[in-house]
Short mmCIF file of C-alpha atoms and ligand atoms in Angstrom, two decimals:
data_model
loop_
_atom_site.label_atom_id
_atom_site.label_comp_id
_atom_site.label_asym_id
_atom_site.label_seq_id
_atom_site.Cartn_x
_atom_site.Cartn_y
_atom_site.Cartn_z
CA MET A 1 -0.03 -0.09 -0.17
CA MET A 2 1.17 3.53 -0.82
CA SER A 3 1.75 5.59 2.44
CA GLU A 4 2.17 9.01 0.83
CA TRP A 5 -0.43 10.57 -1.06
CA ALA A 6 -0.17 13.91 -3.32
CA THR A 7 -3.40 15.99 -2.40
CA LEU A 8 -6.28 15.39 -4.44
CA THR A 9 -8.85 18.14 -4.93
CA VAL A 10 -12.20 17.14 -6.78
CA ARG A 11 -12.86 19.58 -9.46
CA SER A 12 -15.85 18.23 -10.96
CA ILE A 13 -18.05 15.01 -10.70
CA GLU A 14 -20.41 13.73 -13.79
CA LEU A 15 -22.93 10.78 -13.65
CA ARG A 16 -23.97 8.88 -16.61
CA GLU A 17 -26.66 6.29 -17.05
CA VAL A 18 -25.60 3.64 -19.41
CA ALA A 19 -27.71 0.57 -20.67
CA LEU A 20 -25.80 -1.99 -22.52
CA PRO A 21 -27.79 -4.97 -24.30
CA LEU A 22 -27.15 -8.38 -22.57
CA VAL A 23 -26.30 -11.16 -24.79
CA CYS A 24 -29.09 -13.07 -23.50
CA PRO A 25 -31.52 -12.31 -20.61
CA PHE A 26 -30.36 -12.94 -17.12
CA ARG A 27 -32.92 -14.74 -15.17
CA THR A 28 -32.54 -15.63 -11.10
CA SER A 29 -34.88 -16.45 -8.32
CA PHE A 30 -35.83 -12.49 -8.16
CA GLY A 31 -36.28 -11.67 -11.96
CA GLU A 32 -35.08 -11.03 -15.31
CA GLU A 33 -32.82 -8.37 -16.88
CA ARG A 34 -32.65 -7.78 -20.45
CA ASP A 35 -30.35 -5.00 -20.30
CA LYS A 36 -27.48 -3.72 -18.10
CA ARG A 37 -27.99 -0.61 -16.48
CA ALA A 38 -25.70 0.91 -14.25
CA ILE A 39 -24.58 4.49 -13.34
CA LEU A 40 -20.91 5.55 -14.36
CA VAL A 41 -19.36 8.38 -11.87
CA ARG A 42 -16.52 10.34 -13.68
CA VAL A 43 -14.54 12.06 -11.17
CA ASP A 44 -11.87 14.95 -12.85
CA ALA A 45 -9.37 16.31 -10.24
CA GLU A 46 -6.20 17.90 -9.72
CA VAL A 47 -3.41 15.38 -8.44
CA GLY A 48 -0.32 17.49 -7.09
CA GLY A 49 -0.92 20.09 -9.75
CA ARG A 50 -1.80 17.67 -12.13
CA ASP A 51 -5.28 16.77 -13.80
CA ALA A 52 -6.40 13.19 -13.38
CA ALA A 53 -9.80 11.69 -14.01
CA GLY A 54 -10.95 8.40 -12.65
CA TRP A 55 -14.23 6.22 -13.26
CA GLY A 56 -16.26 4.37 -10.86
CA GLU A 57 -19.71 2.12 -11.56
CA CYS A 58 -22.59 1.58 -9.26
CA VAL A 59 -24.04 -1.76 -9.24
CA ALA A 60 -27.54 -0.87 -8.01
CA SER A 61 -30.00 -2.53 -10.78
CA SER A 62 -33.13 -1.41 -12.20
CA GLU A 63 -35.33 -2.56 -9.01
CA PRO A 64 -34.67 -3.09 -5.55
CA ARG A 65 -34.85 -7.10 -5.76
CA TYR A 66 -30.90 -8.32 -5.13
CA SER A 67 -30.79 -5.49 -2.42
CA GLU A 68 -32.72 -2.76 -1.39
CA GLU A 69 -30.57 -0.29 -3.34
CA TRP A 70 -31.73 0.40 -6.94
CA LEU A 71 -30.81 2.62 -9.56
CA GLU A 72 -33.37 5.50 -9.09
CA PRO A 73 -32.45 6.41 -5.74
CA ALA A 74 -28.61 5.83 -6.45
CA TRP A 75 -28.74 8.40 -8.83
CA LEU A 76 -30.50 10.99 -6.73
CA THR A 77 -28.23 10.16 -3.33
CA LEU A 78 -25.34 10.63 -5.88
CA HIS A 79 -26.58 13.62 -7.47
CA ARG A 80 -27.84 15.35 -4.29
CA HIS A 81 -25.60 14.06 -1.56
CA LEU A 82 -22.79 11.94 -1.97
CA CYS A 83 -21.23 14.06 -5.08
CA PRO A 84 -21.30 17.59 -3.34
CA SER A 85 -20.17 16.26 0.02
CA LEU A 86 -17.04 14.85 -1.55
CA GLY A 87 -16.28 17.79 -3.49
CA GLU A 88 -17.56 20.46 -1.21
CA GLY A 89 -15.11 19.25 1.68
CA GLY A 90 -11.90 20.66 0.19
CA PRO A 91 -8.94 18.45 -0.67
CA LEU A 92 -8.53 14.84 -0.08
CA ALA A 93 -5.36 13.87 2.04
CA SER A 94 -6.13 9.99 1.29
CA PRO A 95 -8.67 7.33 -0.25
CA ASP A 96 -9.74 6.57 3.37
CA ASP A 97 -11.12 10.09 3.36
CA VAL A 98 -13.68 9.74 0.66
CA GLN A 99 -15.77 7.21 3.14
CA GLU A 100 -14.91 9.67 5.94
CA ARG A 101 -16.71 12.30 3.93
CA LEU A 102 -19.53 10.32 3.09
CA ARG A 103 -19.85 8.57 6.51
CA TRP A 104 -22.48 11.05 7.30
CA ALA A 105 -25.12 9.47 5.06
CA ARG A 106 -26.14 6.13 5.92
CA GLY A 107 -26.43 2.85 3.89
CA HIS A 108 -26.30 3.63 0.12
CA ARG A 109 -23.29 1.36 0.01
CA MET A 110 -23.24 0.79 -4.02
CA ALA A 111 -23.28 4.52 -4.35
CA LYS A 112 -20.71 5.06 -1.93
CA ALA A 113 -18.69 2.37 -3.75
CA ALA A 114 -18.88 3.84 -6.98
CA VAL A 115 -17.85 7.26 -5.68
CA GLU A 116 -14.60 5.61 -3.90
CA ALA A 117 -13.56 3.61 -7.01
CA ALA A 118 -13.65 6.60 -9.18
CA VAL A 119 -11.43 8.82 -6.81
CA LEU A 120 -9.12 5.70 -6.53
CA ASP A 121 -8.70 5.15 -10.02
CA ALA A 122 -7.75 9.42 -10.39
CA TRP A 123 -5.39 9.07 -7.67
CA LEU A 124 -3.84 5.44 -8.91
CA ARG A 125 -3.38 7.09 -12.56
CA SER A 126 -1.97 10.07 -11.41
CA ALA A 127 0.74 7.99 -9.17
CA GLY A 128 1.37 5.46 -11.81
CA ALA A 129 0.07 2.53 -9.82
CA SER A 130 -2.36 -0.27 -10.58
CA LEU A 131 -5.27 -0.85 -8.32
CA ALA A 132 -4.00 -4.57 -7.81
CA ALA A 133 -0.91 -3.45 -6.67
CA HIS A 134 -2.31 -0.91 -4.22
CA LEU A 135 -4.83 -3.68 -2.64
CA GLY A 136 -1.78 -5.92 -2.23
CA GLY A 137 -2.53 -8.28 -5.07
CA VAL A 138 -0.51 -11.15 -5.47
CA ARG A 139 -1.56 -12.97 -8.63
CA ASP A 140 -1.36 -11.45 -12.31
CA ARG A 141 -3.82 -14.25 -13.95
CA ILE A 142 -6.75 -15.37 -11.94
CA PRO A 143 -9.11 -18.36 -12.37
CA CYS A 144 -12.78 -17.77 -13.46
CA GLY A 145 -16.18 -19.32 -12.94
CA VAL A 146 -19.31 -18.53 -14.35
CA SER A 147 -22.82 -17.84 -13.46
CA VAL A 148 -25.51 -19.58 -15.40
CA GLY A 149 -29.34 -18.01 -15.05
CA ILE A 150 -32.35 -19.92 -14.76
CA ALA A 151 -33.26 -21.24 -18.09
CA PRO A 152 -36.45 -22.06 -19.63
CA SER A 153 -35.72 -25.96 -19.65
CA VAL A 154 -33.20 -28.20 -18.08
CA ASP A 155 -31.62 -29.03 -21.21
CA ALA A 156 -31.37 -25.61 -22.57
CA MET A 157 -29.71 -24.78 -19.06
CA LEU A 158 -27.10 -27.86 -20.06
CA GLU A 159 -26.66 -26.63 -23.56
CA GLU A 160 -25.42 -23.22 -22.16
CA ILE A 161 -23.31 -25.08 -19.21
CA GLN A 162 -21.61 -27.04 -21.81
CA SER A 163 -20.58 -24.26 -24.15
CA TYR A 164 -19.25 -22.46 -21.13
CA VAL A 165 -17.26 -25.55 -19.83
CA ARG A 166 -15.61 -25.97 -23.31
CA ARG A 167 -14.61 -22.17 -23.40
CA GLY A 168 -12.51 -23.01 -20.03
CA TYR A 169 -14.69 -21.67 -17.25
CA LEU A 170 -13.37 -23.48 -14.06
CA ARG A 171 -16.42 -23.57 -12.08
CA VAL A 172 -19.88 -23.23 -12.90
CA LYS A 173 -22.60 -21.74 -10.60
CA LEU A 174 -26.54 -22.62 -11.37
CA LYS A 175 -29.16 -20.19 -10.06
CA ILE A 176 -31.78 -22.23 -8.31
CA GLU A 177 -35.18 -21.16 -7.19
CA PRO A 178 -38.05 -23.29 -5.57
CA GLY A 179 -39.35 -25.70 -7.92
CA ARG A 180 -36.41 -25.39 -10.28
CA ASP A 181 -33.70 -26.90 -7.92
CA LEU A 182 -32.89 -30.51 -7.28
CA ASP A 183 -33.68 -31.74 -11.04
CA VAL A 184 -31.34 -29.15 -12.68
CA VAL A 185 -28.48 -30.16 -10.18
CA ARG A 186 -29.19 -33.87 -10.84
CA ALA A 187 -29.18 -33.54 -14.49
CA VAL A 188 -26.23 -31.09 -14.71
CA ARG A 189 -24.14 -33.29 -12.17
CA ARG A 190 -24.99 -36.34 -14.50
CA ALA A 191 -23.81 -34.65 -17.41
CA LEU A 192 -21.07 -33.04 -16.43
CA PRO A 193 -19.74 -35.22 -13.34
CA ASP A 194 -16.15 -33.57 -12.78
CA THR A 195 -17.04 -30.01 -13.15
CA PRO A 196 -16.85 -27.87 -10.07
CA LEU A 197 -20.36 -26.78 -9.49
CA SER A 198 -22.33 -24.67 -6.79
CA VAL A 199 -25.78 -23.09 -6.57
CA ASP A 200 -26.95 -19.55 -5.45
CA ALA A 201 -30.44 -19.19 -4.44
CA ASN A 202 -30.61 -15.65 -3.73
CA ALA A 203 -32.20 -15.80 -0.46
CA ALA A 204 -35.13 -17.76 -1.90
CA TYR A 205 -35.57 -20.49 0.66
CA SER A 206 -36.18 -20.69 4.45
CA LEU A 207 -35.66 -23.29 7.01
CA SER A 208 -38.66 -25.37 6.37
CA ASP A 209 -36.46 -26.12 3.09
CA ILE A 210 -33.95 -28.26 5.28
CA PRO A 211 -34.69 -31.75 3.36
CA LEU A 212 -34.34 -30.20 0.13
CA PHE A 213 -30.78 -28.88 1.18
CA GLU A 214 -30.12 -32.09 3.08
CA ALA A 215 -30.78 -33.59 -0.77
CA LEU A 216 -28.36 -30.84 -2.59
CA ASP A 217 -25.67 -32.03 0.26
CA GLU A 218 -25.26 -35.41 -1.93
CA PHE A 219 -23.88 -33.77 -4.90
CA GLY A 220 -20.88 -32.83 -4.03
CA LEU A 221 -21.20 -29.10 -4.70
CA VAL A 222 -18.80 -26.65 -4.07
CA MET A 223 -20.73 -24.37 -1.88
CA ILE A 224 -24.86 -23.25 -1.66
CA GLU A 225 -24.78 -19.58 -2.05
CA GLN A 226 -27.05 -17.34 0.00
CA PRO A 227 -29.93 -20.15 0.56
CA LEU A 228 -31.86 -18.01 3.09
CA ASP A 229 -33.01 -14.43 3.86
CA HIS A 230 -29.94 -11.90 3.90
CA GLU A 231 -30.82 -10.88 7.45
CA ASP A 232 -30.88 -14.11 9.11
CA LEU A 233 -27.29 -15.22 10.25
CA ALA A 234 -28.87 -17.43 12.86
CA ASP A 235 -30.89 -19.55 10.50
CA HIS A 236 -27.82 -19.93 8.20
CA ALA A 237 -25.65 -21.02 11.09
CA ARG A 238 -28.41 -23.60 11.86
CA LEU A 239 -28.81 -24.69 7.91
CA GLN A 240 -24.75 -24.82 8.13
CA SER A 241 -24.64 -27.03 11.08
CA ARG A 242 -26.86 -29.69 9.01
CA LEU A 243 -24.61 -29.78 5.87
CA SER A 244 -21.13 -30.93 4.91
CA THR A 245 -21.75 -28.39 1.66
CA PRO A 246 -20.04 -25.07 2.84
CA ILE A 247 -22.53 -21.90 2.70
CA CYS A 248 -21.39 -19.37 0.97
CA LEU A 249 -23.01 -16.01 2.13
CA ASP A 250 -23.45 -12.84 -0.61
CA GLU A 251 -26.41 -10.55 0.29
CA SER A 252 -25.80 -10.99 3.90
CA ILE A 253 -22.35 -9.56 4.15
CA ARG A 254 -22.38 -5.91 3.95
CA SER A 255 -19.27 -4.92 5.62
CA ALA A 256 -16.34 -6.21 7.40
CA ARG A 257 -17.97 -6.41 10.66
CA ASP A 258 -21.00 -8.54 8.96
CA ALA A 259 -18.30 -10.77 7.62
CA ALA A 260 -16.58 -11.29 11.51
CA ALA A 261 -19.93 -12.08 12.52
CA ALA A 262 -21.04 -14.29 10.18
CA ILE A 263 -18.11 -16.63 10.62
CA ASP A 264 -17.89 -16.59 14.31
CA LEU A 265 -21.53 -17.35 14.30
CA GLY A 266 -21.07 -20.29 11.75
CA ALA A 267 -23.60 -19.14 9.37
CA CYS A 268 -21.20 -19.70 6.15
CA ARG A 269 -17.73 -21.25 5.47
CA VAL A 270 -17.27 -19.09 2.47
CA ILE A 271 -17.83 -15.53 1.26
CA ASN A 272 -18.48 -14.12 -1.81
CA ILE A 273 -17.14 -10.42 -2.07
CA LYS A 274 -18.49 -7.57 -4.02
CA PRO A 275 -17.48 -4.33 -3.90
CA GLY A 276 -20.75 -2.44 -4.44
CA ARG A 277 -22.64 -4.73 -1.76
CA VAL A 278 -19.94 -3.83 1.00
CA GLY A 279 -19.33 0.09 0.06
CA GLY A 280 -16.22 0.24 -1.88
CA PRO A 281 -13.19 -1.54 -3.00
CA LEU A 282 -11.27 -0.69 0.03
CA GLU A 283 -14.07 -2.35 2.42
CA ALA A 284 -13.90 -5.39 0.34
CA LYS A 285 -10.21 -5.39 1.11
CA ARG A 286 -11.25 -5.49 4.71
CA VAL A 287 -13.74 -8.37 4.30
CA HIS A 288 -11.00 -10.51 2.71
CA ASP A 289 -8.75 -9.55 5.66
CA VAL A 290 -11.11 -10.75 8.23
CA ALA A 291 -11.69 -13.72 6.31
CA LEU A 292 -8.23 -14.65 5.66
CA ALA A 293 -7.37 -14.29 9.11
CA ARG A 294 -10.04 -16.75 10.05
CA ASP A 295 -9.23 -19.28 6.99
CA VAL A 296 -12.20 -18.68 5.35
CA PRO A 297 -11.97 -19.02 1.64
CA VAL A 298 -13.25 -15.72 -0.50
CA TRP A 299 -13.89 -15.33 -4.11
CA ILE A 300 -14.93 -12.18 -5.88
CA GLY A 301 -18.69 -12.11 -7.24
CA GLY A 302 -20.04 -10.12 -9.88
CA MET A 303 -23.05 -7.72 -10.83
CA LEU A 304 -23.03 -8.24 -14.40
CA GLU A 305 -20.45 -5.19 -14.44
CA THR A 306 -19.06 -3.26 -17.58
CA GLY A 307 -15.66 -3.08 -17.97
CA ILE A 308 -15.34 -0.46 -15.27
CA GLY A 309 -16.44 -2.67 -12.48
CA ARG A 310 -15.28 -5.50 -13.75
CA ALA A 311 -11.56 -4.04 -13.70
CA VAL A 312 -12.33 -3.62 -9.81
CA ASN A 313 -13.40 -7.03 -9.28
CA LEU A 314 -10.24 -8.83 -11.06
CA ALA A 315 -7.94 -6.26 -9.05
CA LEU A 316 -9.83 -7.70 -5.83
CA ALA A 317 -9.37 -11.22 -7.28
CA ALA A 318 -5.31 -10.71 -7.15
CA LEU A 319 -5.64 -10.59 -3.22
CA PRO A 320 -3.69 -13.61 -1.54
CA GLY A 321 -6.99 -14.95 0.39
CA VAL A 322 -9.42 -15.43 -2.81
CA THR A 323 -8.66 -18.88 -3.50
CA MET A 324 -11.63 -19.99 -5.46
CA PRO A 325 -12.71 -19.21 -8.85
CA GLY A 326 -15.08 -16.00 -9.10
CA ASP A 327 -18.04 -14.85 -11.11
CA THR A 328 -15.46 -12.76 -12.86
CA SER A 329 -16.37 -13.60 -16.33
CA ALA A 330 -15.27 -12.38 -19.48
CA SER A 331 -17.07 -9.21 -21.05
CA ASP A 332 -18.62 -11.61 -23.83
CA ARG A 333 -20.44 -13.85 -21.23
CA TYR A 334 -22.64 -10.70 -20.86
CA PHE A 335 -22.26 -8.17 -23.64
CA GLU A 336 -21.90 -8.03 -27.60
CA ARG A 337 -19.73 -5.09 -27.31
CA ASP A 338 -18.34 -3.39 -23.23
CA LEU A 339 -17.75 0.23 -23.44
CA VAL A 340 -13.93 -0.33 -22.56
CA THR A 341 -11.63 -0.13 -25.06
CA ALA A 342 -9.87 -3.75 -24.41
CA PRO A 343 -12.75 -5.97 -23.34
CA PHE A 344 -11.94 -8.70 -21.00
CA VAL A 345 -11.39 -12.42 -22.71
CA LEU A 346 -10.94 -15.69 -21.20
CA ALA A 347 -8.01 -17.80 -21.68
CA ASP A 348 -8.09 -21.38 -22.74
CA ASP A 349 -6.88 -22.44 -19.26
CA GLY A 350 -9.98 -20.44 -17.83
CA THR A 351 -8.03 -17.44 -16.77
CA MET A 352 -7.76 -13.87 -17.45
CA PRO A 353 -5.20 -11.29 -16.75
CA VAL A 354 -5.27 -8.88 -13.61
CA PRO A 355 -5.30 -5.53 -15.05
CA GLN A 356 -1.89 -4.06 -14.42
CA GLY A 357 -2.36 -0.52 -15.57
CA PRO A 358 -2.32 2.53 -13.39
CA GLY A 359 -5.75 3.01 -11.65
CA ILE A 360 -8.14 0.53 -12.54
CA GLY A 361 -6.39 -0.31 -15.84
CA VAL A 362 -8.86 0.06 -18.33
CA GLU A 363 -9.72 2.90 -20.90
CA VAL A 364 -13.38 3.82 -21.82
CA ASP A 365 -14.33 3.99 -25.32
CA PRO A 366 -15.74 7.28 -25.96
CA ASP A 367 -17.81 6.15 -28.80
CA ARG A 368 -19.46 3.09 -27.29
CA LEU A 369 -20.20 5.28 -24.20
CA GLU A 370 -21.97 7.70 -26.38
CA GLU A 371 -24.05 4.98 -28.00
CA VAL A 372 -25.14 3.47 -24.69
CA THR A 373 -25.38 6.59 -22.53
CA GLN A 374 -29.13 6.95 -21.49
CA ARG A 375 -28.64 10.39 -19.48
CA ARG A 376 -25.68 12.42 -17.95
CA SER A 377 -25.69 15.17 -15.32
CA VAL A 378 -22.86 17.20 -13.62
CA ALA A 379 -23.20 16.34 -9.75
CA PHE A 380 -20.32 18.61 -8.66
CA GLY A 381 -18.24 21.59 -10.12
CA GLU A 382 -18.85 22.92 -13.67
CA GLY A 383 -18.52 19.65 -15.46
CA VAL A 384 -15.38 19.11 -17.82
CA ALA A 385 -15.85 18.62 -21.86
CA VAL A 386 -15.07 15.27 -22.43
CA SER A 387 -15.47 13.29 -25.62
C1 NPQ B 1 -25.26 -13.03 -7.47
N1 NPQ B 1 -24.60 -11.96 -9.87
O1 NPQ B 1 -24.11 -13.54 -7.41
C2 NPQ B 1 -25.51 -11.82 -8.54
C3 NPQ B 1 -26.88 -11.41 -8.68
C4 NPQ B 1 -27.27 -10.81 -9.64
C5 NPQ B 1 -23.33 -13.08 -11.49
O2 NPQ B 1 -25.06 -14.17 -10.51
C6 NPQ B 1 -28.67 -7.19 -13.20
C7 NPQ B 1 -27.73 -6.72 -12.38
C8 NPQ B 1 -28.96 -8.65 -13.09
C9 NPQ B 1 -27.24 -7.28 -11.26
C10 NPQ B 1 -28.96 -10.64 -11.22
C11 NPQ B 1 -24.50 -13.17 -10.45
C12 NPQ B 1 -28.46 -9.28 -11.72
C13 NPQ B 1 -27.58 -8.51 -11.29
C14 NPQ B 1 -28.52 -11.11 -10.51
C15 NPQ B 1 -27.04 -9.11 -10.22
O3 NPQ B 1 -26.14 -13.00 -6.68
MG1 MG B 2 -25.04 -14.73 -5.00
#
């Protein structure tokens, strides 16, 4: 980690809403998405007398299903509160000052995460350091998994999964929901006996489903992700005590503090880290540290990010405690065309390179950005003429 930072003065912050068409609709236990909508935050700053710009992506989605955060209030919160608070407080002395300055605003972690990422990007670009190196990454390539949405039929799902396995993905995660669980897992297991397999319920079950989980326990799954309510650590602990398959928590973990509590309660044996869900890349690193200290493996999740958010996920995946393949899939898993100049590509061995350039290590493609922009607005300062 860097100890000496040149002071950063925020000049201007611009928000954009973008919508990228998905190559195929993504269905989970809570609904279906056809386009990936996101808010992009662009910070223009002065660092040590020189101009620097940075990008962040807010993963709040179209509706409050995955979490209570969703796109419209995230936009308003960024515009009315977070960006002005950040800009009006004068120069920043270090990246920790971002959260310090936004602390008065409760919650809104996904919105705060985007602001923190954009400031970090600007700062690190001006210092010539990569985000992965800054966070303490130890790998330059990371193993990748893929998350498969609920398909209309088991056969359709199987076909999709087989194409990912052929491309090299090292772990397949199946979305399940009540009524589409055991049969799907049984069929996939039969077709792919050796592929590391996990399931993600997105909180769709309750303790009355223990018999289902005991049945799933027989399939040698790598983990069962977020089976129960996002607010119920005690029930997860009860379920975990009945299963040999590790429970992985996603929605339940909003901070390093939550991670420590969940592990100490026995509510999970694996954690899925998403920088948006925990309020930013720096808190994501702290979740990692808490888990590593307790010998709990972690991996990096995904929210169908554009190349901007995906770059942050890949940087986090380079950390030493990230010992399982993540939902850090290639850009073409989701998009025909991403909005960065060099989309993320899966190698034949199922790995992807960690971005090594300054900051998040990707460049926004200005033409593509214009094409996918739905609205834009200056949230602090005068705005900067950008292509
Ligand atoms: C998860 N993601 O791990 C999430 C949930 C999720 C890759 O499985 C639009 C935007 C649709 C974000 C659907 C994966 C989404 C989304 C699901 C996130 O639980
Ligand atoms: Mg999940």
